[in-house]
mmCIF file of C-alpha atoms in Angstrom:
data_model
loop_
_atom_site.group_PDB
_atom_site.id
_atom_site.type_symbol
_atom_site.label_atom_id
_atom_site.label_comp_id
_atom_site.label_asym_id
_atom_site.label_seq_id
_atom_site.Cartn_x
_atom_site.Cartn_y
_atom_site.Cartn_z
ATOM 1 C CA MET A 98 0.000 0.000 0.000
ATOM 2 C CA THR A 99 1.498 3.368 -1.017
ATOM 3 C CA SER A 100 0.581 6.980 -0.454
ATOM 4 C CA THR A 101 1.682 10.126 -2.224
ATOM 5 C CA LEU A 102 3.800 12.457 -0.105
ATOM 6 C CA GLN A 103 3.700 15.974 -1.525
ATOM 7 C CA PRO A 104 6.947 17.894 -0.858
ATOM 8 C CA HIS A 105 6.295 21.178 0.954
ATOM 9 C CA SER A 106 8.086 23.589 3.276
ATOM 10 C CA GLU A 107 6.606 24.218 6.712
ATOM 11 C CA THR A 108 7.712 26.423 9.528
ATOM 12 C CA PRO A 109 8.598 24.814 12.902
ATOM 13 C CA ASN A 110 5.566 26.382 14.609
ATOM 14 C CA GLU A 111 2.950 25.441 12.011
ATOM 15 C CA THR A 112 0.793 22.304 12.138
ATOM 16 C CA TYR A 113 1.395 19.770 9.387
ATOM 17 C CA THR A 114 -1.517 19.232 6.992
ATOM 18 C CA PHE A 115 -1.621 16.571 4.288
ATOM 19 C CA SER A 116 -3.635 16.753 1.079
ATOM 20 C CA SER A 117 -3.424 14.585 -2.019
ATOM 21 C CA ARG A 118 -5.382 14.629 -5.248
ATOM 22 C CA PRO A 119 -6.932 11.187 -5.913
ATOM 23 C CA ARG A 120 -5.333 9.360 -8.809
ATOM 24 C CA PRO A 121 -5.242 5.718 -9.968
ATOM 25 C CA VAL A 122 -2.361 3.552 -8.813
ATOM 26 C CA PRO A 123 0.077 3.051 -11.738
ATOM 27 C CA ALA A 124 1.003 -0.466 -12.818
ATOM 28 C CA ARG A 125 4.144 -1.869 -11.244
ATOM 29 C CA LEU A 126 6.877 -2.046 -13.850
ATOM 30 C CA LYS A 127 9.686 -4.522 -14.103
ATOM 31 C CA TYR A 128 12.668 -2.204 -13.830
ATOM 32 C CA LYS A 129 13.104 0.387 -11.110
ATOM 33 C CA GLU A 130 14.878 3.034 -13.228
ATOM 34 C CA HIS A 131 12.134 3.039 -15.836
ATOM 35 C CA SER A 132 9.544 3.411 -13.058
ATOM 36 C CA ILE A 133 11.402 6.378 -11.547
ATOM 37 C CA SER A 134 11.647 8.144 -14.925
ATOM 38 C CA GLN A 135 7.910 7.807 -15.460
ATOM 39 C CA ASN A 136 6.973 8.936 -11.939
ATOM 40 C CA GLU A 137 9.030 12.132 -11.990
ATOM 41 C CA GLY A 138 6.893 15.135 -11.117
ATOM 42 C CA GLN A 139 4.085 12.970 -9.667
ATOM 43 C CA GLY A 140 5.273 12.962 -6.026
ATOM 44 C CA ILE A 141 7.299 10.636 -3.838
ATOM 45 C CA TYR A 142 5.787 7.217 -3.101
ATOM 46 C CA GLY A 143 6.632 5.468 0.190
ATOM 47 C CA ASN A 144 5.349 2.772 2.546
ATOM 48 C CA ILE A 145 3.036 4.246 5.189
ATOM 49 C CA MET A 146 4.345 1.741 7.755
ATOM 50 C CA TYR A 147 7.603 3.725 7.824
ATOM 51 C CA ASP A 148 5.813 7.054 8.212
ATOM 52 C CA ARG A 149 6.269 8.553 11.696
ATOM 53 C CA ARG A 150 2.717 9.862 11.663
ATOM 54 C CA VAL A 151 1.330 6.301 11.556
ATOM 55 C CA VAL A 152 0.816 4.796 15.037
ATOM 56 C CA ARG A 153 1.602 1.082 15.251
ATOM 57 C CA GLY A 154 0.897 -1.412 18.005
ATOM 58 C CA ASN A 155 -1.935 -1.669 20.518
ATOM 59 C CA THR A 156 -4.123 1.428 20.523
ATOM 60 C CA TYR A 157 -6.553 0.327 23.276
ATOM 61 C CA ALA A 158 -4.382 1.605 26.129
ATOM 62 C CA GLN A 159 -3.567 4.945 24.512
ATOM 63 C CA HIS A 160 -5.231 8.092 25.773
ATOM 64 C CA VAL A 161 -6.703 9.733 22.710
ATOM 65 C CA LEU A 162 -6.993 13.441 23.259
ATOM 66 C CA PRO A 163 -9.465 15.532 21.292
ATOM 67 C CA GLY A 164 -7.836 17.267 18.357
ATOM 68 C CA PRO A 165 -7.495 21.049 18.291
ATOM 69 C CA ASP A 166 -9.903 23.208 16.372
ATOM 70 C CA LEU A 167 -8.607 23.921 12.845
ATOM 71 C CA ALA A 168 -10.138 27.396 12.813
ATOM 72 C CA GLU A 169 -8.396 28.297 16.077
ATOM 73 C CA ILE A 170 -5.070 26.949 14.769
ATOM 74 C CA GLN A 171 -5.451 28.966 11.578
ATOM 75 C CA ARG A 172 -6.312 32.088 13.563
ATOM 76 C CA GLN A 173 -3.195 31.660 15.757
ATOM 77 C CA GLN A 174 -1.007 31.161 12.684
ATOM 78 C CA GLU A 175 -2.351 34.327 11.069
ATOM 79 C CA ALA A 176 -1.817 36.326 14.290
ATOM 80 C CA ARG A 177 1.747 34.983 14.526
ATOM 81 C CA LYS A 178 2.431 35.939 10.914
ATOM 82 C CA ARG A 179 1.045 39.483 11.462
ATOM 83 C CA ALA A 180 3.252 39.914 14.573
ATOM 84 C CA ILE A 181 6.344 38.772 12.664
ATOM 85 C CA ALA A 182 5.548 41.160 9.762
ATOM 86 C CA LYS A 183 4.970 44.023 12.186
ATOM 87 C CA ASN A 184 8.326 43.431 13.909
ATOM 88 C CA ARG A 185 10.122 43.299 10.575
ATOM 89 C CA ALA A 186 8.497 46.568 9.426
ATOM 90 C CA LYS A 187 9.376 48.246 12.721
ATOM 91 C CA GLU A 188 13.004 47.187 12.362
ATOM 92 C CA GLN A 189 13.135 48.455 8.791
ATOM 93 C CA PHE A 190 11.658 51.941 9.503
ATOM 94 C CA HIS A 191 13.532 52.479 12.812
ATOM 95 C CA SER A 192 16.077 55.372 12.512
ATOM 96 C CA ARG A 193 19.577 54.336 13.374
ATOM 97 C CA THR A 194 22.616 56.485 14.184
ATOM 98 C CA PRO A 195 25.111 56.496 11.342
ATOM 99 C CA ASP A 196 28.464 54.837 11.919
ATOM 100 C CA ALA A 197 31.360 56.938 13.313
ATOM 101 C CA LEU A 198 34.034 58.243 11.014
ATOM 102 C CA GLN A 199 37.491 56.758 10.922
ATOM 103 C CA GLY A 200 39.472 57.655 14.028
ATOM 104 C CA ARG A 201 36.365 58.692 16.003
ATOM 105 C CA LYS A 202 33.857 56.914 18.225
ATOM 106 C CA HIS A 203 30.376 57.508 19.619
ATOM 107 C CA THR A 204 29.928 58.537 23.271
ATOM 108 C CA ASP A 205 26.726 58.445 25.329
ATOM 109 C CA MET A 206 25.672 61.766 26.886
ATOM 110 C CA GLN A 207 22.712 63.172 28.821
ATOM 111 C CA THR A 208 20.183 65.373 27.091
ATOM 112 C CA GLU A 209 17.823 66.020 30.062
ATOM 113 C CA LEU A 210 17.235 69.483 31.618
ATOM 114 C CA TYR A 211 18.847 68.513 34.941
ATOM 115 C CA LEU A 212 22.255 66.925 34.929
ATOM 116 C CA GLU A 213 22.872 63.823 37.054
ATOM 117 C CA GLU A 214 26.294 62.735 38.174
ATOM 118 C CA LEU A 215 27.043 59.231 36.959
ATOM 119 C CA SER A 216 29.158 57.133 39.251
ATOM 120 C CA ASP A 217 29.853 53.437 39.738
ATOM 121 C CA LEU A 218 29.891 53.803 43.551
ATOM 122 C CA THR A 219 26.651 53.119 45.375
ATOM 123 C CA GLU A 220 25.709 55.519 48.172
ATOM 124 C CA ASP A 221 25.238 53.888 51.571
ATOM 125 C CA ILE A 222 24.401 55.216 55.065
ATOM 126 C CA SER A 223 25.078 53.456 58.395
ATOM 127 C CA VAL A 224 22.172 53.595 60.881
ATOM 128 C CA GLY A 225 22.158 51.927 64.354
ATOM 129 C CA CYS A 226 19.528 51.159 66.998
ATOM 130 C CA GLN A 227 19.561 49.694 70.535
ATOM 131 C CA THR A 228 17.054 47.169 71.825
ATOM 132 C CA ASP A 229 16.060 46.556 75.496
ATOM 133 C CA ALA A 230 17.559 43.678 77.443
ATOM 134 C CA PHE A 231 15.652 40.384 77.475
ATOM 135 C CA LEU A 232 13.302 39.924 80.458
ATOM 136 C CA ASP A 233 12.679 36.590 82.184
ATOM 137 C CA LYS A 234 9.449 34.872 81.400
ATOM 138 C CA PRO A 235 6.960 35.298 84.264
ATOM 139 C CA ILE A 236 5.599 32.261 86.094
ATOM 140 C CA THR A 237 2.548 30.816 84.399
ATOM 141 C CA PRO A 238 -0.438 31.280 86.730
ATOM 142 C CA LEU A 239 -2.336 28.188 87.902
ATOM 143 C CA PHE A 240 -5.373 27.464 85.802
ATOM 144 C CA ILE A 241 -8.579 27.778 87.793
ATOM 145 C CA PRO A 242 -11.740 27.035 85.906
ATOM 146 C CA ALA A 243 -14.638 29.425 86.241
ATOM 147 C CA LYS A 244 -17.347 28.542 88.738
ATOM 148 C CA SER A 245 -20.621 27.172 87.511
ATOM 149 C CA GLY A 246 -23.743 26.725 89.650
ATOM 150 C CA LYS A 247 -24.529 27.902 93.191
ATOM 151 C CA ASP A 248 -22.813 27.090 96.495
ATOM 152 C CA VAL A 249 -25.023 25.418 99.138
ATOM 153 C CA ALA A 250 -24.054 24.689 102.776
ATOM 154 C CA THR A 251 -25.621 22.678 105.596
ATOM 155 C CA GLN A 252 -25.009 23.331 109.217
ATOM 156 C CA ILE A 253 -25.013 20.401 111.689
ATOM 157 C CA GLU A 254 -25.292 21.314 115.322
ATOM 158 C CA LYS A 255 -23.409 19.478 118.028
ATOM 159 C CA ASN A 256 -26.530 18.157 119.714
ATOM 160 C CA GLU A 257 -27.714 16.511 116.461
ATOM 161 C CA VAL A 258 -25.714 13.279 116.946
ATOM 162 C CA GLN A 259 -28.366 11.020 115.321
ATOM 163 C CA LEU A 260 -27.848 12.616 111.924
ATOM 164 C CA PHE A 261 -25.350 9.933 110.780
ATOM 165 C CA ASP A 262 -24.936 6.435 112.405
ATOM 166 C CA PHE A 263 -21.946 4.602 111.016
ATOM 167 C CA ASP A 264 -23.083 1.114 112.044
ATOM 168 C CA VAL A 265 -26.446 1.587 110.387
ATOM 169 C CA GLU A 266 -25.168 3.343 107.277
ATOM 170 C CA VAL A 267 -22.341 0.867 106.624
ATOM 171 C CA GLN A 268 -24.552 -2.246 106.704
ATOM 172 C CA PRO A 269 -25.850 -1.963 103.075
ATOM 173 C CA VAL A 270 -22.319 -1.333 101.809
ATOM 174 C CA LEU A 271 -21.020 -4.376 103.676
ATOM 175 C CA GLU A 272 -23.868 -6.526 102.358
ATOM 176 C CA VAL A 273 -23.065 -5.481 98.799
ATOM 177 C CA LEU A 274 -19.329 -6.103 99.259
ATOM 178 C CA VAL A 275 -19.805 -9.463 100.914
ATOM 179 C CA GLY A 276 -22.376 -10.520 98.317
ATOM 180 C CA LYS A 277 -20.071 -9.549 95.468
ATOM 181 C CA ILE A 278 -17.137 -11.367 97.082
ATOM 182 C CA MET A 279 -19.176 -14.534 97.662
ATOM 183 C CA GLU A 280 -20.544 -14.415 94.121
ATOM 184 C CA GLN A 281 -17.054 -13.984 92.685
ATOM 185 C CA ALA A 282 -15.716 -16.822 94.847
ATOM 186 C CA LEU A 283 -18.576 -19.088 93.766
ATOM 187 C CA LEU A 284 -17.892 -18.272 90.115
ATOM 188 C CA GLU A 285 -14.206 -19.037 90.564
ATOM 189 C CA VAL A 286 -15.012 -22.366 92.249
ATOM 190 C CA LEU A 287 -17.400 -23.277 89.448
ATOM 191 C CA GLU A 288 -14.785 -22.303 86.884
ATOM 192 C CA GLU A 289 -12.170 -24.473 88.588
ATOM 193 C CA GLU A 290 -14.577 -27.421 88.689
ATOM 194 C CA GLU A 291 -15.433 -26.912 85.034
ATOM 195 C CA LEU A 292 -11.741 -26.741 84.116
ATOM 196 C CA ALA A 293 -11.107 -29.931 86.115
ATOM 197 C CA ALA A 294 -13.991 -31.667 84.309
ATOM 198 C CA LEU A 295 -12.630 -30.465 80.964
ATOM 199 C CA ARG A 296 -9.140 -31.744 81.824
ATOM 200 C CA MET A 297 -10.606 -35.106 82.868
ATOM 201 C CA GLN A 298 -12.648 -35.313 79.677
ATOM 202 C CA GLN A 299 -9.618 -34.322 77.618
ATOM 203 C CA ARG A 300 -7.505 -36.950 79.385
ATOM 204 C CA ALA A 301 -10.168 -39.617 78.715
ATOM 205 C CA PHE A 302 -10.392 -38.515 75.072
ATOM 206 C CA GLN A 303 -6.586 -38.636 74.775
ATOM 207 C CA GLU A 304 -6.518 -42.169 76.254
ATOM 208 C CA LEU A 305 -9.256 -43.241 73.846
ATOM 209 C CA HIS A 306 -7.399 -41.615 70.952
ATOM 210 C CA ASP A 307 -4.162 -43.370 71.956
ATOM 211 C CA ALA A 308 -6.001 -46.707 72.152
ATOM 212 C CA GLU A 309 -7.524 -46.110 68.716
ATOM 213 C CA MET A 310 -4.124 -45.157 67.281
ATOM 214 C CA VAL A 311 -2.605 -48.374 68.733
ATOM 215 C CA GLU A 312 -5.444 -50.399 67.203
ATOM 216 C CA VAL A 313 -4.981 -48.586 63.853
ATOM 217 C CA GLU A 314 -1.254 -49.314 63.892
ATOM 218 C CA ARG A 315 -1.982 -52.985 64.716
ATOM 219 C CA LEU A 316 -4.468 -53.224 61.858
ATOM 220 C CA GLU A 317 -2.048 -51.468 59.485
ATOM 221 C CA GLU A 318 0.741 -53.846 60.489
ATOM 222 C CA GLN A 319 -1.600 -56.811 60.029
ATOM 223 C CA GLU A 320 -2.675 -55.515 56.622
ATOM 224 C CA ARG A 321 0.974 -54.970 55.675
ATOM 225 C CA ARG A 322 1.886 -58.530 56.666
ATOM 226 C CA ARG A 323 -1.076 -59.874 54.703
ATOM 227 C CA HIS A 324 -0.090 -57.805 51.693
ATOM 228 C CA GLU A 325 3.527 -59.001 51.914
ATOM 229 C CA GLU A 326 2.390 -62.604 52.325
ATOM 230 C CA LYS A 327 0.039 -62.210 49.361
ATOM 231 C CA ASP A 328 2.861 -60.762 47.217
ATOM 232 C CA CYS A 329 5.158 -63.601 48.306
ATOM 233 C CA ARG A 330 2.514 -66.233 47.449
ATOM 234 C CA ILE A 331 1.896 -64.566 44.082
ATOM 235 C CA LYS A 332 5.633 -64.554 43.329
ATOM 236 C CA GLN A 333 5.935 -68.216 44.325
ATOM 237 C CA LYS A 334 2.928 -69.117 42.178
ATOM 238 C CA ARG A 335 4.404 -67.204 39.257
ATOM 239 C CA VAL A 336 7.721 -69.048 39.689
ATOM 240 C CA VAL A 337 5.905 -72.414 39.796
ATOM 241 C CA LEU A 338 3.874 -71.527 36.702
ATOM 242 C CA GLU A 339 7.020 -70.333 34.918
ATOM 243 C CA LYS A 340 8.792 -73.602 35.744
ATOM 244 C CA GLU A 341 5.795 -75.635 34.600
ATOM 245 C CA ARG A 342 5.663 -73.659 31.369
ATOM 246 C CA GLU A 343 9.394 -74.166 30.776
ATOM 247 C CA THR A 344 9.018 -77.917 31.533
ATOM 248 C CA ALA A 345 6.103 -78.226 29.127
ATOM 249 C CA GLU A 346 8.060 -76.348 26.452
ATOM 250 C CA LYS A 347 11.075 -78.601 26.993
ATOM 251 C CA ILE A 348 8.913 -81.745 26.761
ATOM 252 C CA ALA A 349 7.220 -80.469 23.634
ATOM 253 C CA ALA A 350 10.567 -79.532 22.108
ATOM 254 C CA ARG A 351 11.974 -82.941 22.954
ATOM 255 C CA VAL A 352 9.000 -84.756 21.429
ATOM 256 C CA PHE A 353 9.184 -82.549 18.341
ATOM 257 C CA ALA A 354 12.925 -83.177 18.062
ATOM 258 C CA GLN A 355 12.410 -86.924 18.365
ATOM 259 C CA HIS A 356 9.721 -86.936 15.659
ATOM 260 C CA TYR A 357 11.812 -84.646 13.483
ATOM 261 C CA LEU A 358 15.013 -86.662 13.923
ATOM 262 C CA ALA A 359 13.197 -89.942 13.321
ATOM 263 C CA ASP A 360 12.836 -88.997 9.642
ATOM 264 C CA LEU A 361 15.952 -86.853 9.521
ATOM 265 C CA LEU A 362 18.574 -89.417 10.507
ATOM 266 C CA PRO A 363 17.977 -91.822 7.571
ATOM 267 C CA SER A 364 17.991 -88.956 5.084
ATOM 268 C CA VAL A 365 21.175 -87.564 6.626
ATOM 269 C CA TYR A 366 22.881 -90.927 6.453
ATOM 270 C CA THR A 367 21.746 -91.320 2.851
ATOM 271 C CA THR A 368 22.981 -87.833 1.918
ATOM 272 C CA LEU A 369 26.344 -88.416 3.605
ATOM 273 C CA LYS A 370 26.664 -91.744 1.866
ATOM 274 C CA ASP A 371 25.846 -90.176 -1.491
ATOM 275 C CA HIS A 372 28.478 -87.488 -0.908
ATOM 276 C CA GLY A 373 31.087 -90.171 -0.169
ATOM 277 C CA TYR A 374 31.479 -89.757 3.555
ATOM 278 C CA PHE A 375 30.584 -93.471 4.077
ATOM 279 C CA SER A 376 32.461 -95.298 1.260
ATOM 280 C CA ASP A 377 35.048 -98.103 0.687
ATOM 281 C CA LEU A 378 38.684 -97.069 0.942
ATOM 282 C CA VAL A 379 39.711 -98.996 -2.202
ATOM 283 C CA HIS A 380 36.820 -97.614 -4.175
ATOM 284 C CA ARG A 381 37.550 -94.138 -2.906
ATOM 285 C CA ASP A 382 41.241 -94.501 -3.763
ATOM 286 C CA ILE A 383 40.363 -95.653 -7.276
ATOM 287 C CA GLU A 384 37.963 -92.731 -7.734
ATOM 288 C CA THR A 385 40.285 -90.086 -6.299
ATOM 289 C CA GLY A 386 43.673 -91.401 -7.488
ATOM 290 C CA PHE A 387 43.487 -93.888 -10.375
ATOM 291 C CA LEU A 388 40.592 -92.615 -12.418
ATOM 292 C CA PRO A 389 41.905 -88.974 -12.640
ATOM 293 C CA TRP A 390 45.325 -90.299 -13.711
ATOM 294 C CA LEU A 391 43.759 -92.589 -16.291
ATOM 295 C CA VAL A 392 41.637 -89.769 -17.686
ATOM 296 C CA ALA A 393 44.688 -87.495 -17.890
ATOM 297 C CA GLU A 394 46.729 -90.190 -19.746
ATOM 298 C CA VAL A 395 43.869 -90.856 -22.155
ATOM 299 C CA ASN A 396 43.573 -87.111 -22.830
ATOM 300 C CA ASN A 397 47.314 -86.922 -23.547
ATOM 301 C CA ALA A 398 47.117 -89.890 -25.903
ATOM 302 C CA LEU A 399 44.142 -88.406 -27.697
ATOM 303 C CA GLU A 400 45.933 -85.074 -28.026
ATOM 304 C CA LYS A 401 49.017 -86.784 -29.519
ATOM 305 C CA ARG A 402 46.808 -88.776 -31.977
ATOM 306 C CA GLN A 403 45.037 -85.567 -32.951
ATOM 307 C CA ILE A 404 48.376 -83.850 -33.547
ATOM 308 C CA ALA A 405 49.578 -86.809 -35.663
ATOM 309 C CA LEU A 406 46.410 -86.775 -37.766
ATOM 310 C CA THR A 407 46.767 -83.042 -38.277
ATOM 311 C CA VAL A 408 50.407 -83.436 -39.423
ATOM 312 C CA PHE A 409 49.385 -86.272 -41.764
ATOM 313 C CA ASP A 410 46.634 -84.175 -43.297
ATOM 314 C CA ILE A 411 49.086 -81.327 -43.863
ATOM 315 C CA LEU A 412 51.548 -83.727 -45.620
ATOM 316 C CA ILE A 413 48.823 -85.117 -47.818
ATOM 317 C CA GLN A 414 47.688 -81.571 -48.739
ATOM 318 C CA ASN A 415 51.268 -80.524 -49.548
ATOM 319 C CA VAL A 416 51.856 -83.634 -51.738
ATOM 320 C CA THR A 417 48.576 -83.095 -53.540
ATOM 321 C CA ASN A 418 49.422 -79.466 -54.233
ATOM 322 C CA TRP A 419 52.900 -80.411 -55.524
ATOM 323 C CA ARG A 420 51.568 -83.050 -57.891
ATOM 324 C CA ARG A 421 48.921 -80.681 -59.197
ATOM 325 C CA GLU A 422 51.499 -78.026 -59.927
ATOM 326 C CA THR A 423 53.712 -80.619 -61.611
ATOM 327 C CA PHE A 424 50.853 -81.847 -63.726
ATOM 328 C CA GLN A 425 50.025 -78.315 -64.804
ATOM 329 C CA ILE A 426 53.589 -77.726 -65.854
ATOM 330 C CA VAL A 427 53.723 -80.912 -67.890
ATOM 331 C CA ASN A 428 50.355 -80.471 -69.526
ATOM 332 C CA PRO A 429 49.696 -76.763 -69.730
ATOM 333 C CA GLU A 430 46.519 -77.346 -71.726
#
C-alpha cells in the first residue's frame, strides 16, 4: 500500500496538513529506473508503515486526546504571521545612528534638563539602633476554671448526733461487698470445677485416641503382613507356573525333536553316503587317485593322436598341391 507524499516547506511552529489529489495507482513495472523516470513530477511514493505519523501497536491503552480546532489553529497562525511582519516593518523603519568616522567613536551623553552625576559607587548610610535587654518569662499562673452553679451549705449542730450512724449506714455497703465477694468466689469455684472436668474429659479422650491409634497401627501392620504374604505367594505361584511352562516347552521340544530326527537321521545318512562320507577305501582310492590319472593319460594320448592326424593331413595336402602343380607344368593345356 502506497501513499503520495507531496513535498512542501513548513515552519517549525505550524501544524502539518496533508492533502493529495486522488489518482489511480500506476502499474508496477519490471525495472526500477524506468519506473522512476515515469513517476518524476508525480510525487514521492513510500510505505506508510515507515511514516512517523502512523501509530503502530496496541491502541486500546492509549489516551486519545481531542484534536485542536482547525479554525483556532489557523487564527493563531495568522496572528503569529502578522506579529512577525509588524516586527520586521518596525526594524526596517527604525532610525539608526550612522556609523562613526574613521578615528572617532560615539559617546553616550545626557540630554535632560537637569544633569545627574554618573558614578559606579553606590551611596550607603550606616544607621544603628539599641534594643532593650531580654526579660525573664513570668511564672505561668495556675489554671482555675470558672465557677458554675450555686454554692449550698448545711449546718449540723453538736446536739444533732443522730444525723449519721456509722453502724447503720455501713450495713448496706457491707452486704453489697460481701455478696459480690461470695458471688465472685462461687464463680471461681465453678470455673475451677469446670476446668477440672474439661481436663478429665480431655484426658479420657486422649486415652481413647491413643487406644484407637494403637489399634490402627496394629491393623495397618496386620494388613501390611497380609499384603507381603500375598505378594510372596503370588511370586511363588508365578515361579511355579514359569517352571511348569518351561518344563512343558522342553517336553514339547523334545517330542518334536524326536519326531523330526526320526525322519531326519535316515535322510542324513543317505545324503552323507551319497556325498562319499561313508564309502570303501579302495573304491575311494580308485575314484580319487586312479581314475583322474587314467583320464589325464587318455587325454594326452588323444591329443598326440590328434596332432599326428593333423600333421598327416598337412603332408597329404602338400603332396597333392605339388603333384597338381607338376601336372600343370607338364600339360599346360
